[in-house]
XYZ file of C-alpha atoms in Angstrom:
482
model
C 102.000 120.745 -7.238
C 101.694 118.030 -10.310
C 102.637 115.486 -7.744
C 99.630 116.625 -5.613
C 97.516 116.774 -8.412
C 97.611 113.278 -9.035
C 97.388 112.246 -5.560
C 94.103 114.044 -5.878
C 93.578 111.665 -9.211
C 94.134 108.418 -7.257
C 92.189 109.704 -4.240
C 89.136 110.197 -6.687
C 89.239 106.839 -8.645
C 89.645 104.979 -5.532
C 86.193 106.535 -4.539
C 84.416 105.278 -7.928
C 86.222 101.817 -8.641
C 86.836 98.760 -6.349
C 90.828 97.721 -5.963
C 89.540 94.464 -7.101
C 88.884 95.721 -10.457
C 91.853 97.633 -11.027
C 94.476 96.179 -9.258
C 96.914 99.145 -10.071
C 94.650 101.373 -8.215
C 95.540 98.888 -5.040
C 99.016 99.068 -5.831
C 99.168 102.934 -6.040
C 97.361 103.505 -2.841
C 99.515 101.300 -0.910
C 102.445 103.306 -2.131
C 100.616 106.534 -1.356
C 101.659 107.063 2.126
C 105.432 106.780 1.408
C 105.016 109.181 -1.629
C 103.175 111.839 0.558
C 105.804 111.485 2.914
C 108.770 112.386 0.411
C 106.378 115.377 -0.731
C 106.384 117.037 2.647
C 110.076 116.312 3.491
C 110.576 117.821 -0.136
C 108.342 121.115 0.833
C 109.921 121.271 4.165
C 113.260 121.357 2.583
C 112.522 123.917 0.234
C 110.802 126.170 3.146
C 114.234 125.840 4.879
C 115.993 126.813 1.709
C 113.835 130.094 1.379
C 114.523 130.684 5.144
C 117.923 130.538 4.669
C 118.164 133.012 1.587
C 116.031 135.567 3.644
C 118.235 135.599 7.069
C 121.568 135.315 4.653
C 122.357 132.336 6.733
C 125.671 130.942 5.262
C 124.677 127.129 5.940
C 123.768 125.599 2.402
C 120.800 123.592 1.606
C 121.338 121.242 -1.323
C 117.571 120.539 -2.839
C 118.939 118.331 -5.940
C 118.422 115.237 -3.852
C 114.830 116.082 -2.899
C 113.892 117.166 -6.715
C 115.246 113.803 -7.449
C 113.287 112.336 -5.367
C 109.939 114.073 -6.515
C 110.731 113.723 -10.239
C 110.981 110.196 -9.677
C 107.694 109.557 -7.878
C 105.983 112.110 -10.430
C 106.958 109.746 -13.229
C 105.883 106.533 -11.381
C 102.936 107.595 -10.503
C 102.137 108.842 -14.082
C 103.096 105.513 -15.337
C 100.652 103.830 -12.338
C 97.768 106.415 -13.906
C 97.818 105.179 -16.943
C 97.946 101.415 -15.945
C 95.322 102.170 -13.759
C 92.904 103.875 -16.802
C 93.941 101.204 -19.060
C 92.720 98.836 -16.257
C 89.538 101.110 -15.642
C 88.760 101.095 -19.656
C 88.903 97.018 -19.368
C 86.637 96.754 -16.191
C 83.968 99.304 -17.972
C 84.237 97.417 -21.024
C 83.636 94.020 -19.181
C 81.076 95.449 -17.276
C 79.232 96.757 -20.383
C 79.411 93.440 -22.107
C 78.281 91.375 -19.126
C 75.173 93.722 -19.272
C 74.678 93.247 -22.935
C 74.966 89.330 -22.754
C 72.304 89.242 -20.367
C 69.732 90.984 -22.467
C 68.547 90.233 -26.046
C 70.852 92.812 -28.271
C 71.186 93.320 -31.764
C 74.745 91.455 -32.338
C 76.218 94.386 -34.377
C 76.476 96.390 -30.944
C 77.466 93.636 -29.232
C 80.237 93.231 -31.689
C 80.936 96.922 -31.485
C 81.420 96.654 -27.679
C 83.670 93.616 -27.866
C 86.464 95.388 -30.269
C 86.246 99.091 -30.138
C 86.816 101.496 -27.643
C 84.174 104.445 -27.765
C 84.081 106.496 -30.598
C 86.695 104.048 -32.712
C 84.443 101.907 -35.083
C 86.709 101.093 -37.711
C 85.488 99.238 -41.039
C 86.019 95.360 -41.759
C 88.154 93.614 -44.422
C 86.330 91.186 -46.823
C 88.649 88.836 -47.422
C 86.882 87.453 -50.418
C 87.333 91.034 -51.944
C 90.313 92.812 -50.007
C 88.093 95.382 -49.909
C 86.964 97.230 -46.819
C 83.072 96.668 -45.616
C 80.848 98.818 -42.969
C 79.990 96.678 -39.648
C 76.605 97.215 -40.652
C 76.966 93.996 -43.079
C 76.695 91.957 -39.528
C 73.647 93.248 -38.606
C 71.404 90.542 -37.935
C 73.385 87.846 -38.830
C 74.564 84.834 -36.966
C 78.238 85.158 -36.154
C 81.164 82.949 -36.162
C 84.119 84.903 -34.069
C 87.459 83.344 -35.115
C 89.753 84.182 -32.053
C 93.267 83.912 -32.472
C 96.492 84.788 -32.097
C 99.222 85.329 -35.364
C 101.062 82.139 -34.204
C 97.976 80.011 -36.015
C 99.085 77.708 -38.605
C 98.004 76.807 -42.217
C 95.906 74.175 -40.985
C 94.153 76.285 -38.834
C 92.834 78.558 -41.737
C 91.982 75.247 -43.382
C 89.967 73.576 -41.067
C 87.694 76.819 -41.650
C 87.252 77.102 -45.352
C 84.436 74.330 -45.945
C 82.555 76.047 -43.334
C 83.131 79.384 -45.216
C 82.095 77.759 -48.310
C 78.761 76.406 -46.440
C 78.269 80.474 -45.350
C 78.392 81.691 -48.582
C 75.302 79.724 -49.544
C 73.728 80.747 -46.217
C 74.071 84.518 -45.955
C 72.479 84.535 -42.037
C 75.744 83.175 -41.192
C 79.371 85.608 -41.209
C 82.753 84.138 -39.991
C 85.060 86.966 -38.546
C 88.516 86.780 -37.485
C 89.496 88.557 -34.656
C 93.186 88.315 -33.794
C 94.400 89.419 -30.580
C 97.430 91.210 -29.770
C 98.045 92.860 -26.660
C 100.804 95.231 -28.144
C 101.011 95.683 -31.762
C 104.603 96.748 -33.399
C 105.165 97.008 -36.882
C 106.583 93.646 -37.589
C 103.549 91.975 -35.846
C 101.383 94.139 -38.545
C 103.393 92.558 -41.092
C 102.654 89.250 -39.897
C 98.785 90.226 -39.502
C 98.838 91.111 -43.601
C 100.426 87.915 -44.235
C 97.745 85.744 -42.531
C 94.902 87.876 -43.336
C 95.350 87.408 -47.473
C 95.017 83.891 -46.772
C 91.213 84.251 -45.054
C 88.446 84.781 -47.428
C 86.094 86.095 -44.607
C 85.684 89.092 -42.522
C 88.843 90.236 -40.812
C 89.001 92.823 -37.998
C 92.056 95.438 -38.737
C 92.212 97.214 -35.344
C 95.693 97.868 -34.171
C 94.903 98.356 -30.687
C 93.787 96.114 -27.851
C 90.444 94.999 -28.435
C 88.268 96.011 -25.962
C 86.652 93.113 -24.426
C 89.733 91.347 -24.080
C 89.290 90.821 -20.560
C 85.921 89.552 -21.147
C 86.894 87.152 -23.974
C 89.665 85.805 -21.365
C 87.496 85.174 -18.334
C 84.066 84.468 -19.963
C 84.872 82.756 -22.979
C 87.873 81.137 -21.653
C 90.596 82.142 -24.227
C 94.126 80.964 -23.240
C 95.640 81.755 -26.362
C 94.684 78.922 -28.813
C 92.142 79.374 -31.730
C 88.826 79.392 -30.526
C 85.372 79.913 -32.644
C 82.536 81.580 -30.531
C 79.027 81.393 -32.438
C 76.252 83.902 -31.269
C 72.879 84.084 -32.944
C 71.385 87.379 -34.073
C 70.548 88.444 -30.633
C 73.438 87.803 -28.941
C 73.154 84.569 -27.620
C 76.210 82.169 -27.503
C 75.350 78.997 -29.029
C 78.826 77.806 -28.899
C 81.713 78.772 -26.972
C 84.155 76.990 -29.111
C 82.891 75.217 -32.040
C 86.250 74.178 -33.133
C 85.732 71.040 -31.356
C 82.861 69.989 -33.477
C 84.660 71.369 -36.517
C 87.433 68.931 -35.875
C 85.351 66.000 -35.611
C 82.491 66.380 -37.760
C 83.287 69.116 -40.274
C 80.096 70.823 -42.013
C 77.840 67.947 -40.891
C 78.059 69.641 -37.519
C 76.888 73.146 -39.213
C 75.497 75.342 -37.595
C 77.046 74.290 -34.667
C 74.361 75.195 -32.257
C 73.307 73.342 -28.929
C 70.547 71.260 -30.731
C 73.132 70.115 -33.486
C 75.869 69.351 -30.620
C 73.214 67.097 -28.725
C 72.387 65.253 -31.579
C 75.828 64.458 -32.887
C 77.029 63.633 -29.368
C 74.754 60.686 -29.134
C 76.381 58.952 -32.469
C 78.362 55.810 -31.759
C 80.296 55.883 -34.727
C 82.556 58.854 -33.272
C 85.744 57.654 -34.251
C 85.003 57.429 -38.044
C 85.682 60.995 -38.762
C 89.096 60.655 -36.706
C 90.259 58.024 -38.561
C 88.843 58.084 -41.732
C 91.807 60.002 -43.511
C 94.767 58.115 -41.791
C 94.941 55.273 -44.169
C 93.252 54.433 -47.430
C 92.090 50.800 -46.666
C 90.183 52.527 -43.472
C 86.991 53.630 -45.445
C 86.800 50.411 -47.057
C 86.912 48.467 -44.118
C 84.256 50.824 -42.163
C 81.663 50.604 -45.381
C 82.009 46.918 -45.639
C 81.213 46.669 -41.503
C 84.075 45.074 -40.680
C 85.539 44.355 -37.211
C 88.682 46.956 -36.751
C 91.138 46.922 -33.965
C 92.314 50.452 -33.492
C 95.399 50.347 -31.146
C 98.359 52.058 -30.190
C 100.462 53.110 -27.018
C 103.867 54.523 -25.719
C 105.347 50.793 -25.402
C 106.743 49.047 -28.525
C 106.902 45.679 -26.647
C 103.383 45.954 -26.004
C 101.969 46.814 -29.313
C 104.339 43.644 -30.635
C 102.364 41.775 -28.185
C 99.086 42.561 -29.061
C 99.680 42.820 -32.461
C 100.983 39.187 -31.878
C 97.529 38.137 -30.320
C 95.359 39.575 -32.527
C 96.678 38.156 -35.540
C 96.003 35.130 -33.958
C 92.435 35.570 -33.000
C 91.909 36.948 -36.578
C 93.544 33.356 -37.842
C 91.855 31.387 -35.337
C 89.461 28.688 -37.513
C 86.760 29.464 -35.105
C 86.628 33.301 -35.869
C 87.468 32.756 -39.640
C 85.327 29.546 -40.571
C 82.921 29.560 -37.635
C 81.962 33.146 -37.057
C 82.746 34.036 -40.647
C 84.164 37.084 -38.740
C 86.910 39.382 -40.424
C 88.705 41.494 -38.490
C 91.070 44.050 -39.406
C 94.269 45.660 -37.478
C 95.449 49.434 -37.381
C 98.024 50.907 -35.155
C 97.660 54.620 -34.860
C 100.532 56.572 -35.375
C 103.497 53.813 -35.927
C 105.716 54.132 -39.172
C 106.781 51.105 -40.539
C 109.958 50.910 -38.948
C 108.116 51.319 -35.487
C 108.719 54.912 -35.116
C 105.978 57.615 -34.022
C 103.895 59.842 -36.899
C 103.539 62.765 -34.814
C 101.058 63.900 -37.568
C 98.811 61.437 -37.506
C 98.827 60.663 -33.755
C 98.685 64.929 -33.142
C 95.303 64.817 -35.307
C 93.995 61.813 -33.772
C 94.627 62.586 -30.042
C 93.611 66.329 -30.811
C 90.252 65.113 -32.469
C 89.583 63.074 -29.190
C 90.417 65.915 -27.173
C 87.699 67.657 -29.098
C 84.992 65.072 -28.616
C 86.134 65.176 -24.940
C 85.103 68.987 -24.401
C 81.670 68.709 -26.558
C 80.738 66.340 -23.977
C 82.174 67.227 -20.766
C 79.725 69.695 -19.487
C 77.076 67.434 -19.832
C 74.941 66.233 -16.483
C 74.368 62.954 -17.419
C 77.012 60.637 -18.288
C 75.910 58.714 -21.677
C 78.032 55.551 -22.616
C 79.218 57.386 -25.526
C 80.977 60.058 -23.262
C 82.458 57.250 -21.124
C 84.051 55.341 -23.905
C 85.551 58.569 -25.202
C 87.137 59.891 -21.766
C 88.418 56.377 -21.153
C 90.290 56.682 -24.466
C 91.509 59.951 -23.708
C 92.326 58.539 -20.221
C 94.852 56.050 -22.046
C 96.808 58.542 -24.297
C 100.165 58.418 -22.341
C 99.390 54.616 -21.206
C 101.718 51.722 -22.412
C 99.060 50.497 -24.702
C 95.211 51.159 -25.406
C 92.928 49.653 -28.164
C 89.330 50.727 -29.406
C 87.278 47.737 -30.870
C 84.544 48.964 -33.760
C 82.220 47.167 -36.163
C 82.785 49.600 -38.965
C 82.773 52.995 -37.290
C 80.629 52.161 -34.250
C 82.662 51.707 -31.360
C 81.985 48.197 -29.574
C 84.633 48.781 -26.837
C 87.727 50.686 -25.489
C 90.140 49.454 -23.471
C 93.466 49.811 -21.396
C 96.084 47.956 -23.017
C 96.458 45.319 -20.122
C 92.445 44.220 -20.183
C 92.505 44.302 -23.883
C 95.257 42.134 -24.164
C 94.157 39.846 -21.395
C 90.800 39.153 -23.181
C 92.731 38.270 -26.301
C 94.969 36.068 -24.362
C 92.209 34.399 -22.630
C 90.097 33.701 -26.146
C 89.730 30.147 -25.630
C 87.491 30.951 -22.079
C 84.837 32.705 -24.110
C 85.006 31.925 -27.659
C 82.043 29.313 -27.475
C 79.758 31.867 -25.889
C 80.050 33.613 -29.385
C 78.263 30.771 -30.941
C 74.776 31.656 -29.696
C 75.226 35.529 -29.119
C 77.562 38.388 -31.524
C 80.985 38.076 -31.157
C 81.213 42.226 -30.017
C 78.746 41.807 -27.077
C 80.609 38.634 -25.808
C 84.250 40.427 -26.694
C 82.574 43.519 -24.785
C 80.837 41.487 -21.512
C 84.174 39.569 -21.163
C 86.231 42.811 -21.045
C 83.781 44.110 -18.362
C 84.733 41.137 -16.404
C 88.361 41.847 -16.766
C 88.224 45.369 -15.577
C 86.689 43.932 -12.515
C 89.388 41.652 -11.647
C 92.373 43.935 -12.176
C 93.067 47.553 -10.680
C 94.953 50.301 -12.565
C 95.012 53.717 -11.949
C 92.723 55.777 -14.364
C 94.558 59.255 -15.329
C 93.111 61.891 -17.436
C 94.964 64.795 -18.571
C 93.758 67.521 -20.197
C 95.319 70.679 -21.803
C 94.305 73.815 -19.914
C 94.189 75.916 -23.530
C 91.772 73.433 -25.520
C 88.932 74.154 -23.741
C 87.445 74.855 -20.042
C 87.481 71.586 -18.118
C 85.023 70.497 -15.655
C 85.516 71.047 -12.291
C 84.374 67.542 -11.086
C 85.415 64.243 -13.182
C 83.534 60.827 -12.746
C 85.896 58.051 -13.705
C 84.771 56.571 -16.634
C 85.539 52.670 -15.385
C 84.266 53.155 -11.916
C 81.352 55.123 -9.848
C 83.874 56.938 -8.141
C 84.872 60.825 -8.561
C 88.126 61.390 -9.659
C 90.658 63.063 -7.935
C 92.156 66.648 -9.135
C 95.992 67.057 -9.706
C 97.872 70.155 -10.783
C 100.723 69.495 -13.566
C 103.245 71.339 -15.710
C 104.767 70.737 -18.768
C 107.356 72.793 -21.346
C 108.322 71.201 -24.493
C 111.031 74.383 -24.992
C 109.158 75.487 -27.987
C 107.355 79.329 -28.348
C 104.029 79.106 -26.626
C 100.698 80.345 -28.213
C 101.227 84.062 -26.779
C 105.128 84.075 -28.003
C 105.620 87.581 -30.325
C 102.497 89.098 -28.221
């Protein structure tokens, strides 16, 4: 009877919910005919057994196999029903959030729907006092929702602390950490506590899967990497991931809304924040408006060739005495012994990726976006170089084309007498690009942000082809331990 009752439960669910939204329901319905068959067979076997007992026939009827089968079916569909109800809760939460975000709603109501299931609202922890506070403290505030797993690093926390200091002075903004864990254990609770004590902002302490997890994954493109979603007091999303802005511009990009993002994205000095801290001499070079070649690549031979040619350019009498130009060289991410400094390289390319994702979805491709896209496409090439004047980017180039411009210096140097060095360098580089042909490849980590559906080539007017690649570095991923 229990099995039949569960069959009836699945029937009711199938009339209410779409199996596309509740995939577990589709699985259960697919298995239902076989399960019904075994129930009928068991009933017939029981009936036969009863008839045998009544007629006092000696023919035995062993019901043990049928009993085992029915118990197996019962346990299986109980588990399936639990799974379906979980998916139903997720689907209903998804719909509720989708409706809330479609109409202006008080931010606290959205926050409750995002985190808590019905009737389970918990207080927050105020990291600055280590005391609990009611979620009413979020009412009519701009929220910066810091959504992460429990695998975040010290750097992930440190990058937000300057922003927190700004929010302390402006009570209209609040940072809230939302830890995403799909199955809590005692060990994970201890890990949560060790991370929480390092955070001075508000923290969600809710040891159940958050109600809006499906919504966060699908609508906000959360894939395990730290994300900072900015919402205004009416629940409107101002930025799907402000970390891209913060990693490059820091508090200068506050409050991380579309207006600030539009203004800051037009700046030609985008490389300045990325290189400012990687060498003590760079800030002085930038301040003096010197020309700087930032360069790097996978091929040490190319780096040596470029260094040699660039040094010849720097020491050329025409550059030093006639034009009176000072040019500095900086090889990004290389140690004195020629090895790679993975810390600097990681920070540099993460910054470039962040810049890219702040601009990737703009309709019109401006020159700044084009230069960033070009540089990102050179990440895994043998060589690349960026020429700047101070922190203003003059040109970004593939190792082959930039090296060729240096090699052919005698062909274009005389034009620099009447026009500026950077203009002639850029024009000649454009001419070189047109005379050579190399594939432009742009590799984007899907966890970093939502990639655009269509990508225009940064070096020609064509649309780039799309490929899918997979990579494993044999280390734990962002969801390890969850």
